[in-house]
Every structure is written in structure tokens, then in C-alpha cells.
Amino acid sequence: MPTSIIDSFPRQNPRAAMRTIEDQTVVVIPDTSMLFDLNEVASFIWKRMDGRHNLKKIIEEVENEFDIDHETATGDAVELIENMKEAGLAVFDTE
């Protein structure tokens, strides 16, 4: 298990259904019928949650794409991933 969420390899919940329209992503969890509307940055992160990129790498990409400082990008991404995990949107691989 990763020592930190930063070292984790988040993946989209394979049971989630999603649609992206103009950089906005809407995700539905069929088990709960919960609907999530992701903003542009959250959509960017969601698209990279493939189990091959650790959160540290995703944060670097967010910093570059949105010209956000490291501290802000890290805090926001960690909070988002933790919320996604709690909501059932994110699952984690350790490799």
C-alpha cells in the first residue's frame, strides 16, 4: 500500500458511467444513482485516473496545464481524490 495518497495510483471506478461535454464531465455511479458534475480541473484529473499514473504525476500535469503553484495543486488534488474515493468514484492500485 502506498505510504501516502500522493504515491497512489487512482483509477476511475469501472462501474461509473460518464460523459464529457466542453471540458465538463458528468459521472454517475449506477449502484447509488449519484450524479457528480466535475469542473474543468476535476475533469482533467478524472481523465488521468487510469491506474498507470500516480497522483504525484497527475499533480505535475495539473500544475503545467493550469499554471497553478505546487502547493495549491497538491492540496486541491488530494482533497478531490479523497472526496472521489469517499463517493465511490475513485479506486486505487498500488503499482
GROMACS .gro file of C-alpha atoms in nm:
model
   95
    1MET     CA    1   0.000   0.000   0.000
    2PRO     CA    2   0.135   0.347  -0.079
    3THR     CA    3   0.271   0.541   0.216
    4SER     CA    4   0.079   0.848   0.103
    5ILE     CA    5  -0.214   0.924  -0.122
    6ILE     CA    6   0.037   1.118  -0.338
    7ASP     CA    7   0.206   0.785  -0.418
    8SER     CA    8  -0.123   0.613  -0.503
    9PHE     CA    9  -0.238   0.515  -0.849
   10PRO     CA   10  -0.602   0.628  -0.866
   11ARG     CA   11  -0.840   0.473  -1.117
   12GLN     CA   12  -1.191   0.562  -1.219
   13ASN     CA   13  -1.444   0.328  -1.065
   14PRO     CA   14  -1.508   0.087  -1.355
   15ARG     CA   15  -1.879   0.085  -1.270
   16ALA     CA   16  -1.906   0.461  -1.319
   17ALA     CA   17  -2.070   0.597  -1.632
   18MET     CA   18  -1.950   0.930  -1.763
   19ARG     CA   19  -1.998   1.188  -2.035
   20THR     CA   20  -1.776   1.488  -2.115
   21ILE     CA   21  -1.913   1.800  -2.282
   22GLU     CA   22  -1.691   2.105  -2.332
   23ASP     CA   23  -1.437   2.016  -2.059
   24GLN     CA   24  -1.716   1.936  -1.812
   25THR     CA   25  -1.750   1.575  -1.706
   26VAL     CA   26  -2.063   1.426  -1.553
   27VAL     CA   27  -2.019   1.094  -1.373
   28VAL     CA   28  -2.292   0.861  -1.247
   29ILE     CA   29  -2.245   0.574  -1.006
   30PRO     CA   30  -2.517   0.323  -1.104
   31ASP     CA   31  -2.513   0.146  -0.766
   32THR     CA   32  -2.622   0.463  -0.586
   33SER     CA   33  -2.764   0.667  -0.877
   34MET     CA   34  -2.546   0.955  -0.755
   35LEU     CA   35  -2.456   1.218  -1.014
   36PHE     CA   36  -2.131   1.418  -1.000
   37ASP     CA   37  -2.058   1.727  -1.209
   38LEU     CA   38  -1.682   1.777  -1.239
   39ASN     CA   39  -1.534   2.117  -1.323
   40GLU     CA   40  -1.254   2.160  -1.577
   41VAL     CA   41  -0.968   2.077  -1.339
   42ALA     CA   42  -1.152   1.781  -1.185
   43SER     CA   43  -1.232   1.658  -1.538
   44PHE     CA   44  -0.861   1.686  -1.628
   45ILE     CA   45  -0.770   1.477  -1.322
   46TRP     CA   46  -1.052   1.226  -1.388
   47LYS     CA   47  -0.923   1.160  -1.740
   48ARG     CA   48  -0.580   1.072  -1.597
   49MET     CA   49  -0.711   0.835  -1.333
   50ASP     CA   50  -0.614   0.521  -1.523
   51GLY     CA   51  -0.413   0.329  -1.262
   52ARG     CA   52  -0.090   0.393  -1.455
   53HIS     CA   53  -0.025   0.748  -1.330
   54ASN     CA   54   0.034   0.813  -0.964
   55LEU     CA   55  -0.123   1.120  -0.810
   56LYS     CA   56   0.216   1.291  -0.792
   57LYS     CA   57   0.246   1.276  -1.173
   58ILE     CA   58  -0.115   1.390  -1.220
   59ILE     CA   59  -0.047   1.689  -0.994
   60GLU     CA   60   0.256   1.785  -1.206
   61GLU     CA   61   0.036   1.775  -1.515
   62VAL     CA   62  -0.227   1.993  -1.343
   63GLU     CA   63   0.041   2.247  -1.248
   64ASN     CA   64   0.161   2.270  -1.608
   65GLU     CA   65  -0.181   2.270  -1.774
   66PHE     CA   66  -0.346   2.527  -1.548
   67ASP     CA   67  -0.041   2.728  -1.434
   68ILE     CA   68  -0.113   2.653  -1.068
   69ASP     CA   69   0.153   2.655  -0.796
   70HIS     CA   70   0.260   2.322  -0.649
   71GLU     CA   71   0.111   2.376  -0.301
   72THR     CA   72  -0.233   2.471  -0.435
   73ALA     CA   73  -0.236   2.193  -0.696
   74THR     CA   74  -0.134   1.933  -0.438
   75GLY     CA   75  -0.385   2.041  -0.175
   76ASP     CA   76  -0.672   2.062  -0.421
   77ALA     CA   77  -0.588   1.732  -0.595
   78VAL     CA   78  -0.551   1.540  -0.269
   79GLU     CA   79  -0.882   1.678  -0.142
   80LEU     CA   80  -1.053   1.591  -0.473
   81ILE     CA   81  -0.915   1.235  -0.480
   82GLU     CA   82  -1.013   1.178  -0.116
   83ASN     CA   83  -1.365   1.304  -0.192
   84MET     CA   84  -1.382   1.085  -0.503
   85LYS     CA   85  -1.274   0.782  -0.301
   86GLU     CA   86  -1.535   0.852  -0.034
   87ALA     CA   87  -1.805   0.897  -0.301
   88GLY     CA   88  -1.708   0.574  -0.477
   89LEU     CA   89  -1.569   0.744  -0.789
   90ALA     CA   90  -1.204   0.651  -0.731
   91VAL     CA   91  -1.040   0.318  -0.660
   92PHE     CA   92  -0.668   0.266  -0.605
   93ASP     CA   93  -0.395   0.044  -0.742
   94THR     CA   94  -0.064   0.024  -0.562
   95GLU     CA   95   0.161  -0.045  -0.861
   0.00000   0.00000   0.00000
